[in-house]
GROMACS .gro file of C-alpha atoms in nm:
model
  326
    1MET     CA    1   0.000   0.000   0.000
    2LYS     CA    2   0.132   0.342  -0.088
    3THR     CA    3   0.222   0.556   0.214
    4THR     CA    4   0.076   0.906   0.223
    5THR     CA    5   0.241   1.209   0.379
    6THR     CA    6  -0.013   1.208   0.664
    7ASP     CA    7   0.138   0.880   0.790
    8PHE     CA    8   0.460   1.052   0.900
    9HIS     CA    9   0.518   1.234   1.229
   10LEU     CA   10   0.818   1.331   1.438
   11HIS     CA   11   0.924   1.062   1.680
   12PRO     CA   12   0.869   1.122   2.054
   13PRO     CA   13   1.126   1.334   2.241
   14VAL     CA   14   1.434   1.140   2.345
   15GLU     CA   15   1.732   1.215   2.567
   16PRO     CA   16   2.088   1.131   2.458
   17ARG     CA   17   2.219   0.798   2.580
   18ASP     CA   18   2.570   0.945   2.576
   19SER     CA   19   2.727   1.288   2.527
   20GLY     CA   20   3.054   1.470   2.572
   21MET     CA   21   3.306   1.727   2.454
   22LEU     CA   22   3.573   1.636   2.198
   23ASP     CA   23   3.895   1.835   2.169
   24VAL     CA   24   3.951   1.877   1.795
   25GLY     CA   25   4.256   2.101   1.827
   26ASP     CA   26   4.307   2.465   1.730
   27GLY     CA   27   4.154   2.568   2.064
   28HIS     CA   28   3.814   2.417   1.975
   29THR     CA   29   3.614   2.159   2.166
   30ILE     CA   30   3.289   2.038   2.015
   31TYR     CA   31   2.981   1.907   2.191
   32TRP     CA   32   2.841   1.576   2.070
   33GLU     CA   33   2.559   1.347   2.170
   34ARG     CA   34   2.439   1.005   2.067
   35ILE     CA   35   2.085   0.870   2.046
   36GLY     CA   36   1.926   0.551   1.919
   37THR     CA   37   2.030   0.188   1.942
   38PRO     CA   38   2.382   0.044   1.926
   39GLY     CA   39   2.411  -0.181   1.624
   40ALA     CA   40   2.140   0.000   1.425
   41GLN     CA   41   2.216   0.206   1.113
   42PRO     CA   42   2.490   0.457   1.203
   43ALA     CA   43   2.411   0.817   1.105
   44VAL     CA   44   2.540   1.168   1.155
   45PHE     CA   45   2.324   1.481   1.168
   46LEU     CA   46   2.476   1.801   1.025
   47HIS     CA   47   2.298   2.115   1.140
   48GLY     CA   48   2.244   2.432   0.941
   49GLY     CA   49   2.386   2.779   0.972
   50PRO     CA   50   2.679   2.748   0.978
   51GLY     CA   51   2.670   2.834   1.346
   52GLY     CA   52   2.308   2.732   1.403
   53GLY     CA   53   2.379   2.443   1.636
   54MET     CA   54   2.152   2.147   1.688
   55SER     CA   55   1.821   2.138   1.873
   56PRO     CA   56   1.647   1.863   2.074
   57VAL     CA   57   1.380   1.846   1.802
   58HIS     CA   58   1.643   1.724   1.556
   59ARG     CA   59   1.669   1.403   1.757
   60GLN     CA   60   1.302   1.339   1.684
   61LEU     CA   61   1.367   1.295   1.312
   62PHE     CA   62   1.526   0.956   1.373
   63ASP     CA   63   1.359   0.628   1.469
   64PRO     CA   64   1.563   0.526   1.777
   65GLN     CA   65   1.515   0.158   1.691
   66GLY     CA   66   1.642   0.196   1.337
   67TYR     CA   67   1.935   0.434   1.391
   68ASP     CA   68   2.242   0.495   1.602
   69VAL     CA   69   2.282   0.872   1.553
   70LEU     CA   70   2.558   1.116   1.634
   71LEU     CA   71   2.453   1.482   1.655
   72PHE     CA   72   2.704   1.758   1.727
   73ASP     CA   73   2.748   2.132   1.743
   74GLN     CA   74   2.998   2.247   1.481
   75ARG     CA   75   3.290   2.471   1.575
   76GLY     CA   76   3.172   2.782   1.758
   77ALA     CA   77   2.806   2.674   1.757
   78GLY     CA   78   2.569   2.564   2.033
   79ARG     CA   79   2.754   2.416   2.330
   80SER     CA   80   3.086   2.392   2.147
   81GLN     CA   81   3.365   2.618   2.268
   82PRO     CA   82   3.471   2.890   2.216
   83THR     CA   83   3.124   3.028   2.141
   84ALA     CA   84   3.116   3.203   1.802
   85GLY     CA   85   3.487   3.130   1.759
   86LEU     CA   86   3.615   3.206   1.408
   87HIS     CA   87   3.980   3.099   1.434
   88ALA     CA   88   4.048   2.769   1.253
   89ASN     CA   89   3.682   2.751   1.156
   90THR     CA   90   3.657   2.652   0.789
   91THR     CA   91   3.482   2.384   0.586
   92ALA     CA   92   3.796   2.174   0.577
   93HIS     CA   93   3.817   2.186   0.957
   94LEU     CA   94   3.454   2.074   0.986
   95VAL     CA   95   3.505   1.788   0.741
   96ALA     CA   96   3.801   1.673   0.949
   97ASP     CA   97   3.591   1.700   1.267
   98ILE     CA   98   3.325   1.472   1.118
   99GLU     CA   99   3.586   1.208   1.044
  100ARG     CA  100   3.730   1.239   1.393
  101LEU     CA  101   3.383   1.191   1.543
  102ARG     CA  102   3.324   0.886   1.323
  103THR     CA  103   3.643   0.715   1.431
  104SER     CA  104   3.674   0.823   1.794
  105ILE     CA  105   3.310   0.837   1.907
  106MET     CA  106   3.106   0.616   1.673
  107GLY     CA  107   3.372   0.366   1.571
  108CYS     CA  108   3.181   0.278   1.254
  109ALA     CA  109   3.327   0.213   0.910
  110SER     CA  110   3.060   0.420   0.735
  111TRP     CA  111   2.732   0.594   0.808
  112LEU     CA  112   2.430   0.774   0.669
  113VAL     CA  113   2.487   1.149   0.634
  114PHE     CA  114   2.188   1.380   0.695
  115GLY     CA  115   2.218   1.754   0.632
  116GLY     CA  116   1.992   2.048   0.561
  117SER     CA  117   2.067   2.400   0.439
  118TRP     CA  118   2.433   2.465   0.533
  119GLY     CA  119   2.423   2.104   0.655
  120SER     CA  120   2.367   1.998   0.293
  121THR     CA  121   2.676   2.196   0.190
  122LEU     CA  122   2.886   2.032   0.458
  123ALA     CA  123   2.741   1.689   0.378
  124LEU     CA  124   2.837   1.728   0.011
  125ALA     CA  125   3.187   1.847   0.100
  126TYR     CA  126   3.234   1.557   0.343
  127ALA     CA  127   3.097   1.292   0.108
  128GLN     CA  128   3.305   1.416  -0.185
  129THR     CA  129   3.614   1.395   0.037
  130HIS     CA  130   3.529   1.057   0.193
  131PRO     CA  131   3.280   0.879  -0.036
  132GLU     CA  132   3.386   0.539   0.098
  133ARG     CA  133   3.260   0.642   0.444
  134VAL     CA  134   2.905   0.724   0.331
  135ASP     CA  135   2.630   0.459   0.323
  136ALA     CA  136   2.356   0.698   0.209
  137MET     CA  137   2.266   1.068   0.209
  138ILE     CA  138   1.953   1.265   0.288
  139LEU     CA  139   1.984   1.632   0.188
  140ARG     CA  140   1.736   1.916   0.234
  141GLY     CA  141   1.740   2.283   0.134
  142ILE     CA  142   2.038   2.257  -0.100
  143PHE     CA  143   2.303   2.528  -0.076
  144THR     CA  144   2.600   2.480  -0.310
  145SER     CA  145   2.785   2.789  -0.192
  146THR     CA  146   2.825   2.973  -0.521
  147GLN     CA  147   2.862   3.348  -0.545
  148ALA     CA  148   2.527   3.366  -0.724
  149GLU     CA  149   2.352   3.208  -0.424
  150LEU     CA  150   2.514   3.454  -0.184
  151ASP     CA  151   2.430   3.747  -0.410
  152TRP     CA  152   2.067   3.631  -0.425
  153PHE     CA  153   2.036   3.656  -0.049
  154TYR     CA  154   2.264   3.948   0.033
  155ARG     CA  155   2.252   4.169  -0.278
  156SER     CA  156   1.942   4.128  -0.493
  157GLY     CA  157   1.684   3.852  -0.506
  158VAL     CA  158   1.517   3.795  -0.172
  159ASP     CA  159   1.466   4.171  -0.142
  160GLN     CA  160   1.227   4.158  -0.437
  161VAL     CA  161   1.002   3.904  -0.260
  162PHE     CA  162   1.040   4.040   0.094
  163PRO     CA  163   1.093   4.417   0.053
  164ASP     CA  164   0.965   4.482   0.406
  165LYS     CA  165   1.199   4.229   0.567
  166TRP     CA  166   1.487   4.355   0.351
  167GLU     CA  167   1.426   4.710   0.468
  168GLN     CA  168   1.460   4.595   0.829
  169PHE     CA  169   1.776   4.401   0.742
  170VAL     CA  170   1.958   4.695   0.583
  171ALA     CA  171   1.830   4.954   0.832
  172PRO     CA  172   2.129   4.925   1.072
  173ILE     CA  173   2.373   4.982   0.784
  174PRO     CA  174   2.439   5.331   0.638
  175GLU     CA  175   2.327   5.354   0.276
  176ALA     CA  176   2.684   5.417   0.161
  177GLU     CA  177   2.770   5.060   0.271
  178HIS     CA  178   2.473   4.884   0.109
  179GLY     CA  179   2.686   4.779  -0.188
  180ASP     CA  180   2.861   4.514   0.024
  181LEU     CA  181   2.639   4.409   0.310
  182LEU     CA  182   2.854   4.110   0.400
  183ALA     CA  183   3.149   4.343   0.463
  184ALA     CA  184   2.931   4.595   0.647
  185TYR     CA  185   2.791   4.330   0.877
  186ARG     CA  186   3.133   4.170   0.924
  187GLU     CA  187   3.267   4.498   1.061
  188ARG     CA  188   2.982   4.518   1.314
  189LEU     CA  189   2.973   4.149   1.408
  190GLN     CA  190   3.344   4.163   1.490
  191HIS     CA  191   3.328   4.507   1.653
  192ALA     CA  192   3.500   4.567   1.987
  193ASP     CA  193   3.171   4.684   2.142
  194PRO     CA  194   2.947   4.387   2.240
  195ALA     CA  195   2.638   4.605   2.205
  196VAL     CA  196   2.723   4.671   1.838
  197GLN     CA  197   2.775   4.298   1.785
  198ARG     CA  198   2.441   4.210   1.947
  199ALA     CA  199   2.243   4.464   1.743
  200ALA     CA  200   2.394   4.340   1.416
  201ALA     CA  201   2.345   3.975   1.512
  202HIS     CA  202   1.979   4.029   1.595
  203ALA     CA  203   1.909   4.202   1.261
  204TRP     CA  204   2.099   3.930   1.071
  205THR     CA  205   1.922   3.633   1.230
  206ARG     CA  206   1.579   3.799   1.227
  207PHE     CA  207   1.596   3.847   0.852
  208GLU     CA  208   1.703   3.489   0.789
  209THR     CA  209   1.434   3.345   1.018
  210GLU     CA  210   1.151   3.551   0.874
  211VAL     CA  211   1.214   3.450   0.512
  212SER     CA  212   1.276   3.079   0.576
  213THR     CA  213   0.915   2.962   0.585
  214LEU     CA  214   0.635   3.002   0.336
  215VAL     CA  215   0.411   3.144   0.608
  216HIS     CA  216   0.610   3.294   0.893
  217GLN     CA  217   0.502   3.210   1.248
  218PRO     CA  218   0.673   3.452   1.490
  219GLU     CA  219   0.639   3.220   1.790
  220GLY     CA  220   0.975   3.082   1.893
  221ASP     CA  221   1.184   3.340   1.708
  222GLU     CA  222   1.374   3.445   2.022
  223ASP     CA  223   1.680   3.220   2.066
  224GLY     CA  224   1.890   3.453   2.281
  225ASP     CA  225   2.190   3.679   2.227
  226ALA     CA  226   2.453   3.403   2.238
  227HIS     CA  227   2.276   3.195   1.975
  228ASP     CA  228   2.214   3.494   1.748
  229LEU     CA  229   2.576   3.606   1.774
  230ALA     CA  230   2.711   3.258   1.695
  231VAL     CA  231   2.485   3.222   1.392
  232ALA     CA  232   2.550   3.570   1.256
  233ARG     CA  233   2.927   3.579   1.316
  234ILE     CA  234   2.995   3.230   1.182
  235GLU     CA  235   2.762   3.263   0.883
  236ASN     CA  236   2.914   3.597   0.791
  237HIS     CA  237   3.264   3.451   0.835
  238TYR     CA  238   3.186   3.163   0.599
  239PHE     CA  239   2.988   3.363   0.344
  240SER     CA  240   3.252   3.637   0.329
  241ASN     CA  241   3.502   3.367   0.235
  242GLY     CA  242   3.292   3.172  -0.018
  243CYS     CA  243   3.243   2.903   0.249
  244PHE     CA  244   3.611   2.819   0.198
  245LEU     CA  245   3.526   2.627  -0.118
  246GLU     CA  246   3.625   2.684  -0.479
  247GLU     CA  247   3.353   2.840  -0.693
  248GLY     CA  248   3.131   2.561  -0.825
  249GLN     CA  249   3.330   2.293  -0.642
  250LEU     CA  250   3.037   2.096  -0.504
  251LEU     CA  251   2.858   2.068  -0.839
  252ARG     CA  252   3.181   1.996  -1.023
  253ASN     CA  253   3.265   1.705  -0.792
  254ALA     CA  254   2.915   1.563  -0.765
  255ARG     CA  255   3.002   1.262  -0.984
  256ARG     CA  256   3.208   1.129  -0.693
  257LEU     CA  257   2.873   1.054  -0.527
  258ALA     CA  258   2.715   0.857  -0.812
  259ALA     CA  259   2.728   0.524  -0.628
  260ILE     CA  260   2.585   0.658  -0.299
  261PRO     CA  261   2.209   0.610  -0.245
  262ALA     CA  262   2.066   0.955  -0.182
  263VAL     CA  263   1.747   1.160  -0.149
  264ILE     CA  264   1.739   1.534  -0.222
  265ILE     CA  265   1.441   1.733  -0.086
  266HIS     CA  266   1.384   2.100  -0.162
  267GLY     CA  267   1.096   2.346  -0.125
  268ARG     CA  268   0.988   2.516  -0.447
  269TYR     CA  269   0.956   2.851  -0.266
  270ASP     CA  270   1.278   2.826  -0.066
  271MET     CA  271   1.399   3.185  -0.034
  272PRO     CA  272   1.743   3.143   0.132
  273CYS     CA  273   1.834   2.864  -0.112
  274PRO     CA  274   1.665   2.906  -0.453
  275ALA     CA  275   1.543   2.585  -0.612
  276ARG     CA  276   1.750   2.632  -0.929
  277TYR     CA  277   2.063   2.519  -0.742
  278ALA     CA  278   1.897   2.207  -0.606
  279TRP     CA  279   1.788   2.140  -0.963
  280ALA     CA  280   2.144   2.194  -1.085
  281LEU     CA  281   2.266   1.935  -0.834
  282HIS     CA  282   1.995   1.697  -0.953
  283ARG     CA  283   2.107   1.740  -1.315
  284VAL     CA  284   2.470   1.651  -1.241
  285TRP     CA  285   2.375   1.377  -0.992
  286PRO     CA  286   2.071   1.211  -1.152
  287GLU     CA  287   2.121   0.889  -0.954
  288ALA     CA  288   1.998   1.071  -0.640
  289GLU     CA  289   1.621   1.069  -0.587
  290PHE     CA  290   1.492   1.425  -0.618
  291HIS     CA  291   1.180   1.586  -0.467
  292LEU     CA  292   1.079   1.946  -0.535
  293VAL     CA  293   0.808   2.006  -0.276
  294GLU     CA  294   0.521   2.233  -0.372
  295ALA     CA  295   0.390   2.497  -0.127
  296ALA     CA  296   0.705   2.475   0.087
  297GLY     CA  297   0.984   2.713   0.183
  298HIS     CA  298   1.321   2.643   0.340
  299ALA     CA  299   1.271   2.515   0.695
  300PHE     CA  300   1.279   2.141   0.765
  301ARG     CA  301   0.935   2.147   0.931
  302GLU     CA  302   0.765   2.301   0.627
  303PRO     CA  303   0.461   2.097   0.513
  304GLY     CA  304   0.571   1.833   0.266
  305ILE     CA  305   0.941   1.867   0.345
  306LEU     CA  306   0.919   1.705   0.688
  307GLU     CA  307   0.712   1.419   0.550
  308ARG     CA  308   0.964   1.353   0.274
  309LEU     CA  309   1.250   1.359   0.523
  310LEU     CA  310   1.080   1.110   0.754
  311GLU     CA  311   0.989   0.888   0.461
  312ALA     CA  312   1.352   0.879   0.346
  313LEU     CA  313   1.476   0.810   0.699
  314GLN     CA  314   1.229   0.527   0.736
  315ARG     CA  315   1.355   0.373   0.413
  316PHE     CA  316   1.721   0.374   0.518
  317ALA     CA  317   1.661   0.266   0.879
  318ARG     CA  318   1.822  -0.063   0.985
  319PRO     CA  319   1.737  -0.200   1.330
  320ALA     CA  320   2.011  -0.373   1.526
  321ALA     CA  321   2.048  -0.744   1.459
  322GLY     CA  322   1.788  -0.936   1.658
  323ALA     CA  323   1.591  -0.623   1.748
  324ALA     CA  324   1.293  -0.722   1.535
  325GLY     CA  325   1.240  -1.038   1.735
  326ARG     CA  326   1.249  -0.877   2.079
   0.00000   0.00000   0.00000
């Protein structure tokens, strides 16, 4: 019988069965936690941002009987230290951290890689570097880190759909600096005055949050100054440096993933990450299953997107040996 989207719901809340801090060098320690069942399908969850950190609700994506999942806060994000730290914080460092977590915490030969938004960027970079370590991939809200994608969000594109939100975003920046908003915000997010940093971080994260869903619900927008600063500083750091990737690198190297089972899920009305780039990835990686979800924006809990994610996770789940008979 064909499964409909109404058959899929988040799993009940679950607490980590193990957690800790891992020293990854360069003055960084990263927080990690593990949920699910030992011996089930190993998986790693890569959060968005960069700098967004993980949330307890992310644990609820995974069936604890079918997965053994590692979730972690990337450098500078969430409970990792130093908070909002930019030194030695690049894509290559994060890819190396994922491998260190796989070997030192999970001890698995390979695993499923799940990533959304910036997490999809990092997942692609990791899988193209270590394809032999990837069992399968589930990607949502594709961001391939090209200059055109950054220009869409920070120069001209989103402003044409959300002129009111754009006006709020540029309001803290003098008009003379509007030609390079990434540079203008970088100056304020790394300012010596914490009050200047906080004001810039709030404007940055508010704009991103308010354009990420098809219908914005303001409840739950307040994450706190530390979270906003980590997101804004780290995102700006990465975006000002082309995410430390060569232009077009992730699309150019997509053929390295041809043998990896994968599902790509993208909202048609995704504003932070326009659908044309998810489509471009689909064209160069046709082996991956592709879903362009109607009436959906960017966030993972958008109608249609969440159902597709849970459906894909259900398909790749593998209970521990003997679990089915218990």
